[in-house]
Structures are given as C-alpha cells and as structure tokens.
Short mmCIF file of C-alpha atoms in Angstrom, two decimals:
data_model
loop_
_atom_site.label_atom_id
_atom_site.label_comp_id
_atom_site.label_asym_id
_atom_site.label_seq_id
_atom_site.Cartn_x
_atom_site.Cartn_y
_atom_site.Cartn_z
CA UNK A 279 -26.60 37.41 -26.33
CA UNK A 280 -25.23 35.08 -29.23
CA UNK A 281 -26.46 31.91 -29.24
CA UNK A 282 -24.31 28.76 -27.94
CA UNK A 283 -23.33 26.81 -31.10
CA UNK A 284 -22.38 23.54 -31.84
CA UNK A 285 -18.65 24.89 -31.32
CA UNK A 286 -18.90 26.52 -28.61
CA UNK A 287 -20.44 23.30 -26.59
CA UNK A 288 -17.45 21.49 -28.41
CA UNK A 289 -14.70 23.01 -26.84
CA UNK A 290 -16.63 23.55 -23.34
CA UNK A 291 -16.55 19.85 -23.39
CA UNK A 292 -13.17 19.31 -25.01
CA UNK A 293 -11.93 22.04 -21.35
CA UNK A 294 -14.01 20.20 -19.68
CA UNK A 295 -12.40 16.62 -20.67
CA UNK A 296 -8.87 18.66 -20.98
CA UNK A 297 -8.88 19.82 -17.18
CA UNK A 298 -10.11 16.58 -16.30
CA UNK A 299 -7.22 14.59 -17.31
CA UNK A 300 -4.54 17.29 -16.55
CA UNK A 301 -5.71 17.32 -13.11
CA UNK A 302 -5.47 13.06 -12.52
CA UNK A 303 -2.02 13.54 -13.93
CA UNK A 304 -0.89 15.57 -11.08
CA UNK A 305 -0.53 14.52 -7.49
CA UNK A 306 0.17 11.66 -5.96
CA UNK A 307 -1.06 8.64 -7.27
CA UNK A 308 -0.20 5.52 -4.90
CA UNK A 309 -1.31 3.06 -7.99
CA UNK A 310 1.79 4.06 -9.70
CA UNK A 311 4.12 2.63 -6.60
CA UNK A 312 2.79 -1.06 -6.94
CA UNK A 313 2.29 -3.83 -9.60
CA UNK A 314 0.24 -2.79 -12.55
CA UNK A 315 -0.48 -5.65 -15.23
CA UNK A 316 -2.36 -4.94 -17.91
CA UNK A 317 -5.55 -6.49 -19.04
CA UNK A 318 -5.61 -8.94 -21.86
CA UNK A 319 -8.56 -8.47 -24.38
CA UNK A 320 -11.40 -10.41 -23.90
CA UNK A 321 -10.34 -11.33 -20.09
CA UNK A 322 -12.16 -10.09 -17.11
CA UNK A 323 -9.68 -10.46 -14.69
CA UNK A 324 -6.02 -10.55 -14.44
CA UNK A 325 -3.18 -12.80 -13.08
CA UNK A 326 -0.72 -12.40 -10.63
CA UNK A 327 1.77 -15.12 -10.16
CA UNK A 328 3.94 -15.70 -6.40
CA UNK A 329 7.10 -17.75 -7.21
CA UNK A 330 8.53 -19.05 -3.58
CA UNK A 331 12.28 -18.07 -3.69
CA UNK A 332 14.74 -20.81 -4.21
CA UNK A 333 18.20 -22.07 -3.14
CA UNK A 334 21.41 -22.29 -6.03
CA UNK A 335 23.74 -24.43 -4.45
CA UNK A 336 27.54 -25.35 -4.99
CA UNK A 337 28.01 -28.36 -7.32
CA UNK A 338 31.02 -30.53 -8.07
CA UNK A 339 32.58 -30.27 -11.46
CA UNK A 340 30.92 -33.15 -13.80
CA UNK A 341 27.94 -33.14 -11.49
CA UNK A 342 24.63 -33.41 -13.17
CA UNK A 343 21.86 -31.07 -12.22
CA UNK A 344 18.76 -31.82 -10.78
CA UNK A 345 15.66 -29.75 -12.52
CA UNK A 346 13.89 -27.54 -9.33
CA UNK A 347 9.97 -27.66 -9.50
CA UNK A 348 9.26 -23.87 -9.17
CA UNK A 349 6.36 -23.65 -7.01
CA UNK A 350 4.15 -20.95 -7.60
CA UNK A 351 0.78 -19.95 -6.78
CA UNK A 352 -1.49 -16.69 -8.18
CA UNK A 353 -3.09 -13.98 -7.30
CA UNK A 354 -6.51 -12.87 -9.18
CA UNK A 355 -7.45 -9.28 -9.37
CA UNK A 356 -10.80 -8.27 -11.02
CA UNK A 357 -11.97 -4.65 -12.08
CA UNK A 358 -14.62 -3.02 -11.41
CA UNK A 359 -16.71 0.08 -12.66
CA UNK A 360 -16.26 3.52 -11.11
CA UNK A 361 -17.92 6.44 -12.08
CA UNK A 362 -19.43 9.99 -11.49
CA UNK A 363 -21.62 12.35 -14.01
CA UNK A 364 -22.53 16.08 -13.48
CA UNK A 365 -24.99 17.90 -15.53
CA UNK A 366 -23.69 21.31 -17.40
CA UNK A 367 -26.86 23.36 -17.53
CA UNK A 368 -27.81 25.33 -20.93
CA UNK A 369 -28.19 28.54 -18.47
CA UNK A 370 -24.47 27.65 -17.04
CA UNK A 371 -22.96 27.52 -20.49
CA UNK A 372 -24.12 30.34 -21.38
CA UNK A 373 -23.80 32.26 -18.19
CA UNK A 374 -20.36 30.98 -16.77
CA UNK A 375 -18.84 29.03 -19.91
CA UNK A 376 -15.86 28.08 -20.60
CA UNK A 377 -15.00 28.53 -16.69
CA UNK A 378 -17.82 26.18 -15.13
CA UNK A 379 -16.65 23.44 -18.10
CA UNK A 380 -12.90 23.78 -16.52
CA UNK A 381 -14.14 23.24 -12.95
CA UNK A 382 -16.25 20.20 -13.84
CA UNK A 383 -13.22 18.95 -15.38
CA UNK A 384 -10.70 19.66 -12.52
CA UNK A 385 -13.34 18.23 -9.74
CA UNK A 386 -14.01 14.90 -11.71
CA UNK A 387 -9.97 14.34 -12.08
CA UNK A 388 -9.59 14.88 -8.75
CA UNK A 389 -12.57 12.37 -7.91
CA UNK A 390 -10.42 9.84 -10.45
CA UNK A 391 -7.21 10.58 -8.21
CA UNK A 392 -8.88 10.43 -4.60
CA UNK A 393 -10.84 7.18 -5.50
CA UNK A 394 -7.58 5.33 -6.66
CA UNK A 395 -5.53 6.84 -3.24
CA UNK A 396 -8.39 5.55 -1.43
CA UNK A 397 -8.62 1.88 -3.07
CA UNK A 398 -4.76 1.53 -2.17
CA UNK A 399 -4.79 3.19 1.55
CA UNK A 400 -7.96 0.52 2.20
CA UNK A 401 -5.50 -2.23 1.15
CA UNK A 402 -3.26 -1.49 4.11
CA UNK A 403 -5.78 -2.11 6.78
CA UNK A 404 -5.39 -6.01 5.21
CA UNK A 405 -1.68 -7.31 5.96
CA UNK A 406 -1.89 -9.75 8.68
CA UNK A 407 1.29 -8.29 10.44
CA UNK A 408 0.50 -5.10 12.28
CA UNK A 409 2.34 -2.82 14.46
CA UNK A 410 1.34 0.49 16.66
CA UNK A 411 -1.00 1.19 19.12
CA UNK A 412 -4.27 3.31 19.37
CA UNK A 413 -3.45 6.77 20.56
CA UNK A 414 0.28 6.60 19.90
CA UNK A 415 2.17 8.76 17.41
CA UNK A 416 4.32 7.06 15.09
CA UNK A 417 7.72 6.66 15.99
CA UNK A 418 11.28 5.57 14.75
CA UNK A 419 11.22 2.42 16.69
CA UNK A 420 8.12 0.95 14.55
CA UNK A 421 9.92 1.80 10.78
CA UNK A 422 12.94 0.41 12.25
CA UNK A 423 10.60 -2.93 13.04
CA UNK A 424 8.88 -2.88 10.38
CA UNK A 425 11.61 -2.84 7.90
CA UNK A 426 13.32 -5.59 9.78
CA UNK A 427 10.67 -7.91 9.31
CA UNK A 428 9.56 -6.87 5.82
CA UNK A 429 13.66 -7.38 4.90
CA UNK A 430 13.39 -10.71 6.65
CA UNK A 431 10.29 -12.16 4.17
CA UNK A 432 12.77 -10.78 1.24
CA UNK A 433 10.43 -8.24 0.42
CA UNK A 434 12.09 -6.34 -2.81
CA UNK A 435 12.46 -3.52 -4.49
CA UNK A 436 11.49 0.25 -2.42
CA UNK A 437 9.48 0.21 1.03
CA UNK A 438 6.38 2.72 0.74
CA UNK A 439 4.27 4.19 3.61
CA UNK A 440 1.56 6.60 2.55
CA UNK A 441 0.22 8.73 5.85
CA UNK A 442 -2.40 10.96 6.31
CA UNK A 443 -1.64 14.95 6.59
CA UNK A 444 -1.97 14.23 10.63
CA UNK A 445 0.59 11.21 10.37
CA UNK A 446 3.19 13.29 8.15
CA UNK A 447 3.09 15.76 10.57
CA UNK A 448 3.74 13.63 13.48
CA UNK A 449 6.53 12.51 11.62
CA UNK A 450 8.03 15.97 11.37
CA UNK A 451 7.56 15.80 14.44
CA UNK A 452 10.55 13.32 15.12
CA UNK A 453 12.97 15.46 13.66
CA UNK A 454 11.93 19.03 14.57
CA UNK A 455 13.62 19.30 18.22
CA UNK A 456 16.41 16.76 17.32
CA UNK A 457 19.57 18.90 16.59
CA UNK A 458 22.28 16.08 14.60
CA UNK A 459 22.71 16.63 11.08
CA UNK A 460 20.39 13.58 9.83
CA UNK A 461 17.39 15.72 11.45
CA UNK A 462 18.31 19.15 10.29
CA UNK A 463 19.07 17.04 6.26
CA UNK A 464 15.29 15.65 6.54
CA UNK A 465 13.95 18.92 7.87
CA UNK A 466 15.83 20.86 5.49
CA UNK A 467 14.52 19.10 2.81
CA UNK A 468 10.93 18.74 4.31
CA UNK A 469 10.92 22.76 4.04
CA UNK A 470 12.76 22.84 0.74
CA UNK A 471 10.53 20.47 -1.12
CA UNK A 472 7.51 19.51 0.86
CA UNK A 473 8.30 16.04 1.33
CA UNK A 474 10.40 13.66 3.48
CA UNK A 475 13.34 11.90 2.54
CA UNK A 476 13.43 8.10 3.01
CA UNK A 477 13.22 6.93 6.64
CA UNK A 478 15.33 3.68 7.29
CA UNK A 479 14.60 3.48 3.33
CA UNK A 480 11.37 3.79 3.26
CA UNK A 481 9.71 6.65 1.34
CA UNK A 482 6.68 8.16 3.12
CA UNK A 483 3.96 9.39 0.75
CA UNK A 484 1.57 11.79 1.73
CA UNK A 485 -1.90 11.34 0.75
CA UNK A 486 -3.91 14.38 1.37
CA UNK A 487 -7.18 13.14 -0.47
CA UNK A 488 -8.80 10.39 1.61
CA UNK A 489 -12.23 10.99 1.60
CA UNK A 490 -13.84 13.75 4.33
CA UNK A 491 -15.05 11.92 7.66
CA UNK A 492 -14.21 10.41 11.05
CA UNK A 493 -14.61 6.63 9.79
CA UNK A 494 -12.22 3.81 8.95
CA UNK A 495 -9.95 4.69 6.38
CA UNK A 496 -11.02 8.71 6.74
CA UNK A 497 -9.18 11.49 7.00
CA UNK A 498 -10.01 12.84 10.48
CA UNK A 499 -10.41 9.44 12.10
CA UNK A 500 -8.78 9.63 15.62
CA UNK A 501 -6.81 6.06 14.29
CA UNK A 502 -5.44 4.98 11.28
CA UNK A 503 -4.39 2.54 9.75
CA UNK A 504 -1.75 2.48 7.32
CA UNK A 505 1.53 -0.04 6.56
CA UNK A 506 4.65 0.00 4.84
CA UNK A 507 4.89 -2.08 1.82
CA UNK A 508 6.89 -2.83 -1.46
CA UNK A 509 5.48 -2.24 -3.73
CA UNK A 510 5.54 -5.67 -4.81
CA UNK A 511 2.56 -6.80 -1.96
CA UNK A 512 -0.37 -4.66 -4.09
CA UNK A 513 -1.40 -5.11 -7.19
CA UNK A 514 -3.44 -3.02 -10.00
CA UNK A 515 -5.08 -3.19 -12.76
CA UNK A 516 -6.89 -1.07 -15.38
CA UNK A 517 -9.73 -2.18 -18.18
CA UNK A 518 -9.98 1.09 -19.21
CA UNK A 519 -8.55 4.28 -18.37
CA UNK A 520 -10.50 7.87 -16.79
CA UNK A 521 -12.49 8.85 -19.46
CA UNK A 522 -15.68 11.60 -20.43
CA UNK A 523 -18.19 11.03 -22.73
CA UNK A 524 -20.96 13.33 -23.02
CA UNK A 525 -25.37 12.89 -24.20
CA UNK A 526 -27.98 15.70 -24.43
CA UNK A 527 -30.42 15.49 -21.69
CA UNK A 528 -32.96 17.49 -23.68
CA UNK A 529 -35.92 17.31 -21.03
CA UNK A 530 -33.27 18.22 -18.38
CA UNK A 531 -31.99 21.54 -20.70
CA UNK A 532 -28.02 20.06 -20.23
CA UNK A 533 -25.11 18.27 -21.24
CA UNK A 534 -24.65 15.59 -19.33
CA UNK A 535 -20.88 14.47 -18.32
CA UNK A 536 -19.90 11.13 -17.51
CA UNK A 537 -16.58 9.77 -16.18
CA UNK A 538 -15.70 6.62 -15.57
CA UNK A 539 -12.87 3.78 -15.18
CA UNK A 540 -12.43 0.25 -14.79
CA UNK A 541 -10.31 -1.25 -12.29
CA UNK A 542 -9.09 -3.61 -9.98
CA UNK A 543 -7.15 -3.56 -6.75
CA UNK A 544 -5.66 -6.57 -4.62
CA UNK A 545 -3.28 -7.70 -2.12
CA UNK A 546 -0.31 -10.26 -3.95
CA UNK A 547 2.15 -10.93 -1.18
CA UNK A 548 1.17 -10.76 2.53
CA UNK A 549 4.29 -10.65 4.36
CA UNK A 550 5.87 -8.25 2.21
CA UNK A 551 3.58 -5.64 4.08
CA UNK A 552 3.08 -4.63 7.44
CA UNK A 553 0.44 -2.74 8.32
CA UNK A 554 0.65 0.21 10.84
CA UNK A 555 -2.15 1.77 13.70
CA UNK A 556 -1.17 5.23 14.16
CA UNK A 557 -2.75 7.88 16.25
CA UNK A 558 -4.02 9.89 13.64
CA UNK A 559 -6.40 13.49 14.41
CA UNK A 560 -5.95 14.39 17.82
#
C-alpha cells in the first residue's frame, strides 16, 4: 500500500473543509430571515438601535417647523464561541480516504446549520406575548391573532414562523380535508414543492434540525414553543464565519479537525413577535 503523502492529506482536508461548507450552504438557515449587522474590528459586541415611530403632521403654508427629538434606545448583541473537532485517524485515511474526509465535512456543516436553527428557535420561547395552549394543534384562528396584533405594534417587513416537522404537519393538516380552492392551492403546492405558501402572510419555515430529545426547545417534546416574528424582532451577528483548521496530533496517530464560529444572537423588538405553544409530538 502507497504511503499517504503530504498531498494526499492535503486534499482529504481541503474535501473535508469543501463538504463542510457546501453542506451549511444548503438548508434552511433561520439567521438569514432576521437582522444581521456586521461586526466592526476591534469591537466585541454589536449595536442595535430601536427608533419609536413618529407622527408627520399637516402644516400651514409659511409655518415654521419644529425639530422632533427622535427617541431611540439599543439593543446589544455579543458573540460567542462555538465549536466542534473530530480526529481523522492515520488508519482511516488510509483505509476509507477521501470518503471518511467528505463525511467529517458534511456532519460538521450540518452541526454549523443545526446550532444556528437552534440559537434562533430558543429566541422564540422569549416574546412576552404568547398564544396557544398545551395539547392543542395549531390552528387558523391563532395566525389570524397573531398577525393582528403583530400588525397593530407596526411590525414590518415579512412575518416568519419556523415549526417543527410535527407542527408543519399539523398544519397540513388544516388544509387536507378542506375542499375550496385556497386549500387545494396550498396543498398543491405543499406536494409540488415541499413547502407551504404564506398563511395570512406569514411564511412558515420548517426546521427539521432541532437537536434529538424530549426537552424544551427539542424536537420530540410533547410542547413547543415557537412564534411568529418579523424578522425585524431578532437580531444576528457574526465575528467570524464556519471555519476548519487542522494540527497533527502525533501521539494520537491523526489529524485533528476543528470548526468553529463566532456569534451572537438577541431579541431587538419585543412586540414585533409573538410567541406560540403548540402541541407538538403526540
């Protein structure tokens, strides 16, 4: 058997780093629906303003007008370190390869993915509005109410609502014994493409990679909690992007592969989310 050189392990890395952030890039990733602001070098947290809204009257001709104190208060987010390493043995390079590289990659992407989901979903268990009940599937009745009030605080821009697998199905649900042609559209296109159409414009995002358990903010809890939101309520932000670097652990015979990220995660605007308790695993 050839020996593994110094090429080889470079491009089992480089697949390994590759797969890594191809896999991140696809899915859903809820961080992309709400405020991102970028960090500014040196600065170890960032800033995000709330500007009360404000009246524009109408004035006589020749009237002077009077300068409006814009009251506004803020919002700081600070990262924080994530991270996750896995050790590529010398007897698995040479033994699986290129192949046990790719699958390193695609599980630590999808760890990158699942822990920003999870960051965001946690968020919605914090809006001081909430609707639902324990043990009750979600129904049309609580969007409806939920949009009204959300409308009501001026919340702007699109209304999100990520939902568990359980949820999204319950949501089916609504429309899959209903015969009028709004409820054949949304089932049509639930079948076509996977996904739901807005609900009394709000777009329902399935998030399929909570983390395994029965706990708050779990998959298979019996309850969860969720919310509809602009995505003007949450806020992100990023010190540094997924990345791999990679050291010889010589004692341990292996590569060693470490991801990491730096971010941050925070609620801006209260009322312009209300969060939701839905029945969730039966």
């Amino acid at each position: 058997m050839a020996n593994t050189t110094t090429t080889t392990l470079t491009e089992l890395i480089q697949a390994s780093i590759g797969e890594a952030r191809v896999t991140a890039s696809q899915g859903v990733d809820l961080t992309t629906l709400i405020t991102n602001r970028p960090l500014e070098d040196g600065a170890g947290s960032a800033t995000f303003p709330r500007y009360d809204s404000e009246v524009m009257a109408s004035v006589s001709e020749g009237t002077d007008l009077t300068a409006t104190a814009f009251d506004t208060t803020a919002v700081t987010i600070t990262p924080g370190e994530y991270g996750l390493s896995a050790s590529l043995t010398d007897l698995a390079k040479k033994r699986a390869g290129m192949q046990t590289a790719i699958d390193i990659g695609r599980v630590m992407g999808e760890a990158y993915l699942a822990a920003k989901n999870q960051a965001v979903y946690a968020l919605c268990d914090g809006f001081s509005t909430a609707l639902g009940t324990t043990n009750t599937n979600i129904t049309e009745a609580v969007i409806q109410q939920a949009v009204a009030l959300l409308r009501a605080a001026k919340a702007p821009g699109n209304l999100y609502m990520p939902v568990t697998p359980y949820v999204y199905a319950d949501l089916l649900g609504l429309y899959s014994s209903n015969t009028d042609s709004i409820a054949a559209s949304i089932m049509e296109n639930a079948q076509v493409n996977g996904q739901l159409p807005k609900i009394h414009g709000v777009i329902p995002v399935l998030v399929d990679n909570l983390a395994t358990g029965t706990s708050a903010g779990q998959a298979e809890e019996a309850d969860t909690k969720t919310a509809i939101f602009s995505g003007s309520a949450l806020g992100f932000v990023q010190e540094w992007d997924f990345r791999i670097e990679n050291q010889r652990d010589a004692s341990l015979r292996a590569d060693e592969l470490v991801a990491t990220a730096s971010m941050g995660f925070g609620e801006i605007k209260d009322d312009w989310g209300i969060e939701l308790l839905l029945d969730n695993k039966d």
